[in-house]
Amino acid sequence: MTAATKVLTARVPLTLADKVDQMASRLERSRGWIMKQALSAWIAQEEERDRMIQEALADVDAGRVIDHQAVQAWAESLDSDLPQPVPR
């Protein structure tokens, strides 16, 4: 049984379309397969980015933050002979 599909179209610069065609040829895959792989990877990346943002916002809401001055002092100490430990 095949999954239901939907055709999506997009206008892309010729140089990008050429790169897709070259990749498809090199991998002996269709242009559609290359596009599906690229879109799937991009969506996964964006979903992970959103998950991490939500996690960070929850940390801020819960007060799990590090003072800016502590981070700045630590970063400035990295150039010294005795760097400070990472602030927690």
PDB file of N, CA and C in Angstrom:
ATOM      1  N   MET A   1       0.848  -1.184   0.000  1.00  0.00           N
ATOM      2  CA  MET A   1       0.000   0.000   0.000  1.00  0.00           C
ATOM      3  C   MET A   1       0.885   1.236   0.000  1.00  0.00           C
ATOM      4  N   THR A   2       0.645   2.145  -0.907  1.00  0.00           N
ATOM      5  CA  THR A   2       1.449   3.358  -0.982  1.00  0.00           C
ATOM      6  C   THR A   2       0.809   4.474  -0.173  1.00  0.00           C
ATOM      7  N   ALA A   3       1.663   5.330   0.361  1.00  0.00           N
ATOM      8  CA  ALA A   3       1.183   6.467   1.149  1.00  0.00           C
ATOM      9  C   ALA A   3       0.610   7.529   0.214  1.00  0.00           C
ATOM     10  N   ALA A   4      -0.364   8.238   0.708  1.00  0.00           N
ATOM     11  CA  ALA A   4      -0.936   9.334  -0.065  1.00  0.00           C
ATOM     12  C   ALA A   4       0.118  10.419  -0.228  1.00  0.00           C
ATOM     13  N   THR A   5       0.136  11.053  -1.362  1.00  0.00           N
ATOM     14  CA  THR A   5       1.117  12.107  -1.612  1.00  0.00           C
ATOM     15  C   THR A   5       0.435  13.354  -2.140  1.00  0.00           C
ATOM     16  N   LYS A   6       1.176  14.440  -2.146  1.00  0.00           N
ATOM     17  CA  LYS A   6       0.680  15.709  -2.655  1.00  0.00           C
ATOM     18  C   LYS A   6       1.828  16.391  -3.376  1.00  0.00           C
ATOM     19  N   VAL A   7       1.562  16.928  -4.527  1.00  0.00           N
ATOM     20  CA  VAL A   7       2.587  17.621  -5.302  1.00  0.00           C
ATOM     21  C   VAL A   7       2.715  19.044  -4.781  1.00  0.00           C
ATOM     22  N   LEU A   8       3.947  19.451  -4.492  1.00  0.00           N
ATOM     23  CA  LEU A   8       4.247  20.822  -4.098  1.00  0.00           C
ATOM     24  C   LEU A   8       5.141  21.421  -5.163  1.00  0.00           C
ATOM     25  N   THR A   9       4.962  22.690  -5.433  1.00  0.00           N
ATOM     26  CA  THR A   9       5.819  23.348  -6.414  1.00  0.00           C
ATOM     27  C   THR A   9       6.488  24.551  -5.770  1.00  0.00           C
ATOM     28  N   ALA A  10       7.666  24.870  -6.272  1.00  0.00           N
ATOM     29  CA  ALA A  10       8.399  26.042  -5.778  1.00  0.00           C
ATOM     30  C   ALA A  10       9.279  26.570  -6.897  1.00  0.00           C
ATOM     31  N   ARG A  11       9.387  27.865  -6.974  1.00  0.00           N
ATOM     32  CA  ARG A  11      10.314  28.475  -7.924  1.00  0.00           C
ATOM     33  C   ARG A  11      11.654  28.621  -7.207  1.00  0.00           C
ATOM     34  N   VAL A  12      12.689  28.072  -7.815  1.00  0.00           N
ATOM     35  CA  VAL A  12      14.020  28.162  -7.231  1.00  0.00           C
ATOM     36  C   VAL A  12      14.975  28.739  -8.273  1.00  0.00           C
ATOM     37  N   PRO A  13      16.048  29.364  -7.817  1.00  0.00           N
ATOM     38  CA  PRO A  13      17.030  29.882  -8.767  1.00  0.00           C
ATOM     39  C   PRO A  13      17.605  28.751  -9.627  1.00  0.00           C
ATOM     40  N   LEU A  14      17.956  29.078 -10.854  1.00  0.00           N
ATOM     41  CA  LEU A  14      18.491  28.067 -11.769  1.00  0.00           C
ATOM     42  C   LEU A  14      19.718  27.366 -11.205  1.00  0.00           C
ATOM     43  N   THR A  15      20.568  28.108 -10.513  1.00  0.00           N
ATOM     44  CA  THR A  15      21.775  27.473  -9.957  1.00  0.00           C
ATOM     45  C   THR A  15      21.414  26.405  -8.937  1.00  0.00           C
ATOM     46  N   LEU A  16      20.394  26.656  -8.137  1.00  0.00           N
ATOM     47  CA  LEU A  16      19.961  25.657  -7.162  1.00  0.00           C
ATOM     48  C   LEU A  16      19.334  24.458  -7.864  1.00  0.00           C
ATOM     49  N   ALA A  17      18.514  24.707  -8.863  1.00  0.00           N
ATOM     50  CA  ALA A  17      17.900  23.613  -9.626  1.00  0.00           C
ATOM     51  C   ALA A  17      18.966  22.762 -10.305  1.00  0.00           C
ATOM     52  N   ASP A  18      20.000  23.406 -10.820  1.00  0.00           N
ATOM     53  CA  ASP A  18      21.099  22.659 -11.444  1.00  0.00           C
ATOM     54  C   ASP A  18      21.809  21.778 -10.429  1.00  0.00           C
ATOM     55  N   LYS A  19      22.021  22.288  -9.237  1.00  0.00           N
ATOM     56  CA  LYS A  19      22.669  21.497  -8.190  1.00  0.00           C
ATOM     57  C   LYS A  19      21.814  20.289  -7.814  1.00  0.00           C
ATOM     58  N   VAL A  20      20.502  20.472  -7.743  1.00  0.00           N
ATOM     59  CA  VAL A  20      19.603  19.357  -7.453  1.00  0.00           C
ATOM     60  C   VAL A  20      19.720  18.306  -8.553  1.00  0.00           C
ATOM     61  N   ASP A  21      19.712  18.754  -9.801  1.00  0.00           N
ATOM     62  CA  ASP A  21      19.840  17.824 -10.925  1.00  0.00           C
ATOM     63  C   ASP A  21      21.173  17.084 -10.892  1.00  0.00           C
ATOM     64  N   GLN A  22      22.247  17.797 -10.579  1.00  0.00           N
ATOM     65  CA  GLN A  22      23.558  17.153 -10.491  1.00  0.00           C
ATOM     66  C   GLN A  22      23.593  16.107  -9.383  1.00  0.00           C
ATOM     67  N   MET A  23      23.010  16.443  -8.243  1.00  0.00           N
ATOM     68  CA  MET A  23      22.965  15.503  -7.125  1.00  0.00           C
ATOM     69  C   MET A  23      22.134  14.286  -7.488  1.00  0.00           C
ATOM     70  N   ALA A  24      21.016  14.506  -8.120  1.00  0.00           N
ATOM     71  CA  ALA A  24      20.151  13.398  -8.536  1.00  0.00           C
ATOM     72  C   ALA A  24      20.898  12.472  -9.491  1.00  0.00           C
ATOM     73  N   SER A  25      21.624  13.059 -10.418  1.00  0.00           N
ATOM     74  CA  SER A  25      22.382  12.256 -11.372  1.00  0.00           C
ATOM     75  C   SER A  25      23.480  11.464 -10.671  1.00  0.00           C
ATOM     76  N   ARG A  26      24.209  12.142  -9.783  1.00  0.00           N
ATOM     77  CA  ARG A  26      25.301  11.492  -9.074  1.00  0.00           C
ATOM     78  C   ARG A  26      24.811  10.340  -8.202  1.00  0.00           C
ATOM     79  N   LEU A  27      23.677  10.525  -7.565  1.00  0.00           N
ATOM     80  CA  LEU A  27      23.130   9.498  -6.672  1.00  0.00           C
ATOM     81  C   LEU A  27      22.222   8.499  -7.390  1.00  0.00           C
ATOM     82  N   GLU A  28      22.005   8.750  -8.681  1.00  0.00           N
ATOM     83  CA  GLU A  28      21.101   7.917  -9.474  1.00  0.00           C
ATOM     84  C   GLU A  28      19.720   7.833  -8.822  1.00  0.00           C
ATOM     85  N   ARG A  29      19.235   9.002  -8.451  1.00  0.00           N
ATOM     86  CA  ARG A  29      17.911   9.155  -7.849  1.00  0.00           C
ATOM     87  C   ARG A  29      17.153  10.200  -8.637  1.00  0.00           C
ATOM     88  N   SER A  30      15.864  10.264  -8.394  1.00  0.00           N
ATOM     89  CA  SER A  30      15.048  11.264  -9.089  1.00  0.00           C
ATOM     90  C   SER A  30      15.192  12.625  -8.412  1.00  0.00           C
ATOM     91  N   ARG A  31      14.855  13.659  -9.157  1.00  0.00           N
ATOM     92  CA  ARG A  31      14.837  15.012  -8.603  1.00  0.00           C
ATOM     93  C   ARG A  31      13.852  15.065  -7.423  1.00  0.00           C
ATOM     94  N   GLY A  32      12.719  14.411  -7.575  1.00  0.00           N
ATOM     95  CA  GLY A  32      11.722  14.389  -6.500  1.00  0.00           C
ATOM     96  C   GLY A  32      12.259  13.755  -5.231  1.00  0.00           C
ATOM     97  N   TRP A  33      13.051  12.684  -5.370  1.00  0.00           N
ATOM     98  CA  TRP A  33      13.621  12.007  -4.203  1.00  0.00           C
ATOM     99  C   TRP A  33      14.572  12.955  -3.476  1.00  0.00           C
ATOM    100  N   ILE A  34      15.410  13.668  -4.259  1.00  0.00           N
ATOM    101  CA  ILE A  34      16.353  14.622  -3.670  1.00  0.00           C
ATOM    102  C   ILE A  34      15.586  15.710  -2.920  1.00  0.00           C
ATOM    103  N   MET A  35      14.548  16.234  -3.538  1.00  0.00           N
ATOM    104  CA  MET A  35      13.765  17.298  -2.909  1.00  0.00           C
ATOM    105  C   MET A  35      13.082  16.801  -1.636  1.00  0.00           C
ATOM    106  N   LYS A  36      12.564  15.582  -1.668  1.00  0.00           N
ATOM    107  CA  LYS A  36      11.901  15.031  -0.483  1.00  0.00           C
ATOM    108  C   LYS A  36      12.900  14.868   0.659  1.00  0.00           C
ATOM    109  N   GLN A  37      14.117  14.393   0.353  1.00  0.00           N
ATOM    110  CA  GLN A  37      15.147  14.236   1.380  1.00  0.00           C
ATOM    111  C   GLN A  37      15.526  15.592   1.974  1.00  0.00           C
ATOM    112  N   ALA A  38      15.717  16.576   1.118  1.00  0.00           N
ATOM    113  CA  ALA A  38      16.108  17.906   1.577  1.00  0.00           C
ATOM    114  C   ALA A  38      15.009  18.533   2.432  1.00  0.00           C
ATOM    115  N   LEU A  39      13.781  18.428   1.996  1.00  0.00           N
ATOM    116  CA  LEU A  39      12.668  19.005   2.745  1.00  0.00           C
ATOM    117  C   LEU A  39      12.489  18.293   4.084  1.00  0.00           C
ATOM    118  N   SER A  40      12.615  16.993   4.091  1.00  0.00           N
ATOM    119  CA  SER A  40      12.500  16.229   5.343  1.00  0.00           C
ATOM    120  C   SER A  40      13.581  16.641   6.334  1.00  0.00           C
ATOM    121  N   ALA A  41      14.814  16.796   5.852  1.00  0.00           N
ATOM    122  CA  ALA A  41      15.919  17.196   6.728  1.00  0.00           C
ATOM    123  C   ALA A  41      15.695  18.599   7.272  1.00  0.00           C
ATOM    124  N   TRP A  42      15.221  19.522   6.426  1.00  0.00           N
ATOM    125  CA  TRP A  42      14.990  20.889   6.874  1.00  0.00           C
ATOM    126  C   TRP A  42      13.876  20.941   7.918  1.00  0.00           C
ATOM    127  N   ILE A  43      12.807  20.197   7.688  1.00  0.00           N
ATOM    128  CA  ILE A  43      11.700  20.185   8.644  1.00  0.00           C
ATOM    129  C   ILE A  43      12.156  19.602   9.978  1.00  0.00           C
ATOM    130  N   ALA A  44      12.928  18.528   9.944  1.00  0.00           N
ATOM    131  CA  ALA A  44      13.449  17.935  11.184  1.00  0.00           C
ATOM    132  C   ALA A  44      14.317  18.941  11.933  1.00  0.00           C
ATOM    133  N   GLN A  45      15.149  19.681  11.201  1.00  0.00           N
ATOM    134  CA  GLN A  45      16.018  20.690  11.815  1.00  0.00           C
ATOM    135  C   GLN A  45      15.181  21.787  12.466  1.00  0.00           C
ATOM    136  N   GLU A  46      14.169  22.259  11.774  1.00  0.00           N
ATOM    137  CA  GLU A  46      13.323  23.321  12.321  1.00  0.00           C
ATOM    138  C   GLU A  46      12.507  22.840  13.512  1.00  0.00           C
ATOM    139  N   GLU A  47      12.043  21.602  13.486  1.00  0.00           N
ATOM    140  CA  GLU A  47      11.316  21.052  14.627  1.00  0.00           C
ATOM    141  C   GLU A  47      12.230  20.939  15.847  1.00  0.00           C
ATOM    142  N   GLU A  48      13.483  20.531  15.632  1.00  0.00           N
ATOM    143  CA  GLU A  48      14.442  20.447  16.736  1.00  0.00           C
ATOM    144  C   GLU A  48      14.756  21.832  17.275  1.00  0.00           C
ATOM    145  N   ARG A  49      14.915  22.809  16.379  1.00  0.00           N
ATOM    146  CA  ARG A  49      15.171  24.182  16.815  1.00  0.00           C
ATOM    147  C   ARG A  49      14.004  24.684  17.676  1.00  0.00           C
ATOM    148  N   ASP A  50      12.773  24.420  17.248  1.00  0.00           N
ATOM    149  CA  ASP A  50      11.606  24.849  18.010  1.00  0.00           C
ATOM    150  C   ASP A  50      11.555  24.146  19.368  1.00  0.00           C
ATOM    151  N   ARG A  51      11.881  22.848  19.398  1.00  0.00           N
ATOM    152  CA  ARG A  51      11.885  22.107  20.665  1.00  0.00           C
ATOM    153  C   ARG A  51      12.886  22.723  21.630  1.00  0.00           C
ATOM    154  N   MET A  52      14.082  23.051  21.129  1.00  0.00           N
ATOM    155  CA  MET A  52      15.113  23.628  21.994  1.00  0.00           C
ATOM    156  C   MET A  52      14.711  25.028  22.475  1.00  0.00           C
ATOM    157  N   ILE A  53      14.051  25.809  21.633  1.00  0.00           N
ATOM    158  CA  ILE A  53      13.581  27.131  22.052  1.00  0.00           C
ATOM    159  C   ILE A  53      12.544  26.996  23.162  1.00  0.00           C
ATOM    160  N   GLN A  54      11.604  26.070  22.985  1.00  0.00           N
ATOM    161  CA  GLN A  54      10.577  25.874  24.010  1.00  0.00           C
ATOM    162  C   GLN A  54      11.196  25.409  25.326  1.00  0.00           C
ATOM    163  N   GLU A  55      12.200  24.543  25.233  1.00  0.00           N
ATOM    164  CA  GLU A  55      12.900  24.060  26.424  1.00  0.00           C
ATOM    165  C   GLU A  55      13.622  25.229  27.121  1.00  0.00           C
ATOM    166  N   ALA A  56      14.273  26.077  26.340  1.00  0.00           N
ATOM    167  CA  ALA A  56      14.981  27.228  26.908  1.00  0.00           C
ATOM    168  C   ALA A  56      14.006  28.214  27.553  1.00  0.00           C
ATOM    169  N   LEU A  57      12.878  28.448  26.904  1.00  0.00           N
ATOM    170  CA  LEU A  57      11.884  29.351  27.491  1.00  0.00           C
ATOM    171  C   LEU A  57      11.322  28.794  28.797  1.00  0.00           C
ATOM    172  N   ALA A  58      11.147  27.486  28.857  1.00  0.00           N
ATOM    173  CA  ALA A  58      10.687  26.854  30.100  1.00  0.00           C
ATOM    174  C   ALA A  58      11.732  27.031  31.200  1.00  0.00           C
ATOM    175  N   ASP A  59      13.017  26.922  30.839  1.00  0.00           N
ATOM    176  CA  ASP A  59      14.085  27.159  31.820  1.00  0.00           C
ATOM    177  C   ASP A  59      14.038  28.583  32.340  1.00  0.00           C
ATOM    178  N   VAL A  60      13.834  29.543  31.441  1.00  0.00           N
ATOM    179  CA  VAL A  60      13.747  30.945  31.853  1.00  0.00           C
ATOM    180  C   VAL A  60      12.548  31.139  32.777  1.00  0.00           C
ATOM    181  N   ASP A  61      11.396  30.586  32.399  1.00  0.00           N
ATOM    182  CA  ASP A  61      10.191  30.709  33.231  1.00  0.00           C
ATOM    183  C   ASP A  61      10.398  30.104  34.609  1.00  0.00           C
ATOM    184  N   ALA A  62      11.200  29.033  34.689  1.00  0.00           N
ATOM    185  CA  ALA A  62      11.449  28.355  35.969  1.00  0.00           C
ATOM    186  C   ALA A  62      12.603  29.000  36.734  1.00  0.00           C
ATOM    187  N   GLY A  63      13.211  30.035  36.155  1.00  0.00           N
ATOM    188  CA  GLY A  63      14.303  30.720  36.842  1.00  0.00           C
ATOM    189  C   GLY A  63      15.648  30.022  36.709  1.00  0.00           C
ATOM    190  N   ARG A  64      15.749  29.058  35.808  1.00  0.00           N
ATOM    191  CA  ARG A  64      17.020  28.353  35.613  1.00  0.00           C
ATOM    192  C   ARG A  64      17.854  29.122  34.589  1.00  0.00           C
ATOM    193  N   VAL A  65      18.453  30.208  35.063  1.00  0.00           N
ATOM    194  CA  VAL A  65      19.246  31.076  34.196  1.00  0.00           C
ATOM    195  C   VAL A  65      20.574  31.374  34.887  1.00  0.00           C
ATOM    196  N   ILE A  66      21.529  31.856  34.115  1.00  0.00           N
ATOM    197  CA  ILE A  66      22.827  32.255  34.648  1.00  0.00           C
ATOM    198  C   ILE A  66      22.960  33.759  34.446  1.00  0.00           C
ATOM    199  N   ASP A  67      23.379  34.438  35.484  1.00  0.00           N
ATOM    200  CA  ASP A  67      23.527  35.880  35.460  1.00  0.00           C
ATOM    201  C   ASP A  67      24.484  36.313  34.353  1.00  0.00           C
ATOM    202  N   HIS A  68      24.101  37.351  33.622  1.00  0.00           N
ATOM    203  CA  HIS A  68      24.914  37.837  32.503  1.00  0.00           C
ATOM    204  C   HIS A  68      26.319  38.235  32.953  1.00  0.00           C
ATOM    205  N   GLN A  69      26.421  38.909  34.083  1.00  0.00           N
ATOM    206  CA  GLN A  69      27.730  39.345  34.565  1.00  0.00           C
ATOM    207  C   GLN A  69      28.629  38.145  34.862  1.00  0.00           C
ATOM    208  N   ALA A  70      28.050  37.056  35.372  1.00  0.00           N
ATOM    209  CA  ALA A  70      28.848  35.858  35.653  1.00  0.00           C
ATOM    210  C   ALA A  70      29.371  35.247  34.359  1.00  0.00           C
ATOM    211  N   VAL A  71      28.544  35.223  33.347  1.00  0.00           N
ATOM    212  CA  VAL A  71      28.977  34.680  32.055  1.00  0.00           C
ATOM    213  C   VAL A  71      30.043  35.579  31.443  1.00  0.00           C
ATOM    214  N   GLN A  72      29.848  36.878  31.537  1.00  0.00           N
ATOM    215  CA  GLN A  72      30.817  37.813  30.970  1.00  0.00           C
ATOM    216  C   GLN A  72      32.165  37.694  31.685  1.00  0.00           C
ATOM    217  N   ALA A  73      32.142  37.608  33.009  1.00  0.00           N
ATOM    218  CA  ALA A  73      33.393  37.459  33.768  1.00  0.00           C
ATOM    219  C   ALA A  73      34.094  36.162  33.391  1.00  0.00           C
ATOM    220  N   TRP A  74      33.336  35.099  33.248  1.00  0.00           N
ATOM    221  CA  TRP A  74      33.923  33.817  32.839  1.00  0.00           C
ATOM    222  C   TRP A  74      34.556  33.934  31.450  1.00  0.00           C
ATOM    223  N   ALA A  75      33.825  34.522  30.497  1.00  0.00           N
ATOM    224  CA  ALA A  75      34.327  34.648  29.130  1.00  0.00           C
ATOM    225  C   ALA A  75      35.604  35.496  29.099  1.00  0.00           C
ATOM    226  N   GLU A  76      35.631  36.562  29.866  1.00  0.00           N
ATOM    227  CA  GLU A  76      36.817  37.414  29.902  1.00  0.00           C
ATOM    228  C   GLU A  76      37.995  36.695  30.541  1.00  0.00           C
ATOM    229  N   SER A  77      37.726  35.771  31.452  1.00  0.00           N
ATOM    230  CA  SER A  77      38.810  35.051  32.124  1.00  0.00           C
ATOM    231  C   SER A  77      39.469  34.012  31.219  1.00  0.00           C
ATOM    232  N   LEU A  78      38.833  33.683  30.100  1.00  0.00           N
ATOM    233  CA  LEU A  78      39.391  32.656  29.217  1.00  0.00           C
ATOM    234  C   LEU A  78      40.712  33.077  28.599  1.00  0.00           C
ATOM    235  N   ASP A  79      40.957  34.384  28.520  1.00  0.00           N
ATOM    236  CA  ASP A  79      42.227  34.891  27.996  1.00  0.00           C
ATOM    237  C   ASP A  79      43.326  34.906  29.057  1.00  0.00           C
ATOM    238  N   SER A  80      42.984  34.624  30.288  1.00  0.00           N
ATOM    239  CA  SER A  80      43.968  34.717  31.371  1.00  0.00           C
ATOM    240  C   SER A  80      44.648  33.375  31.595  1.00  0.00           C
ATOM    241  N   ASP A  81      45.667  33.406  32.464  1.00  0.00           N
ATOM    242  CA  ASP A  81      46.374  32.165  32.813  1.00  0.00           C
ATOM    243  C   ASP A  81      45.539  31.281  33.726  1.00  0.00           C
ATOM    244  N   LEU A  82      44.563  31.872  34.419  1.00  0.00           N
ATOM    245  CA  LEU A  82      43.707  31.126  35.343  1.00  0.00           C
ATOM    246  C   LEU A  82      42.239  31.355  35.004  1.00  0.00           C
ATOM    247  N   PRO A  83      41.735  30.693  33.974  1.00  0.00           N
ATOM    248  CA  PRO A  83      40.318  30.907  33.632  1.00  0.00           C
ATOM    249  C   PRO A  83      39.396  30.414  34.751  1.00  0.00           C
ATOM    250  N   GLN A  84      38.306  31.122  34.913  1.00  0.00           N
ATOM    251  CA  GLN A  84      37.312  30.747  35.920  1.00  0.00           C
ATOM    252  C   GLN A  84      36.549  29.505  35.461  1.00  0.00           C
ATOM    253  N   PRO A  85      35.977  28.769  36.415  1.00  0.00           N
ATOM    254  CA  PRO A  85      35.127  27.636  35.998  1.00  0.00           C
ATOM    255  C   PRO A  85      33.852  28.145  35.331  1.00  0.00           C
ATOM    256  N   VAL A  86      33.266  27.324  34.533  1.00  0.00           N
ATOM    257  CA  VAL A  86      32.026  27.674  33.836  1.00  0.00           C
ATOM    258  C   VAL A  86      30.963  27.994  34.878  1.00  0.00           C
ATOM    259  N   PRO A  87      30.288  29.156  34.744  1.00  0.00           N
ATOM    260  CA  PRO A  87      29.244  29.500  35.727  1.00  0.00           C
ATOM    261  C   PRO A  87      28.067  28.537  35.649  1.00  0.00           C
ATOM    262  N   ARG A  88      27.484  28.247  36.774  1.00  0.00           N
ATOM    263  CA  ARG A  88      26.340  27.339  36.837  1.00  0.00           C
ATOM    264  C   ARG A  88      25.179  28.004  37.521  1.00  0.00           C
TER     265      ARG A  88
END
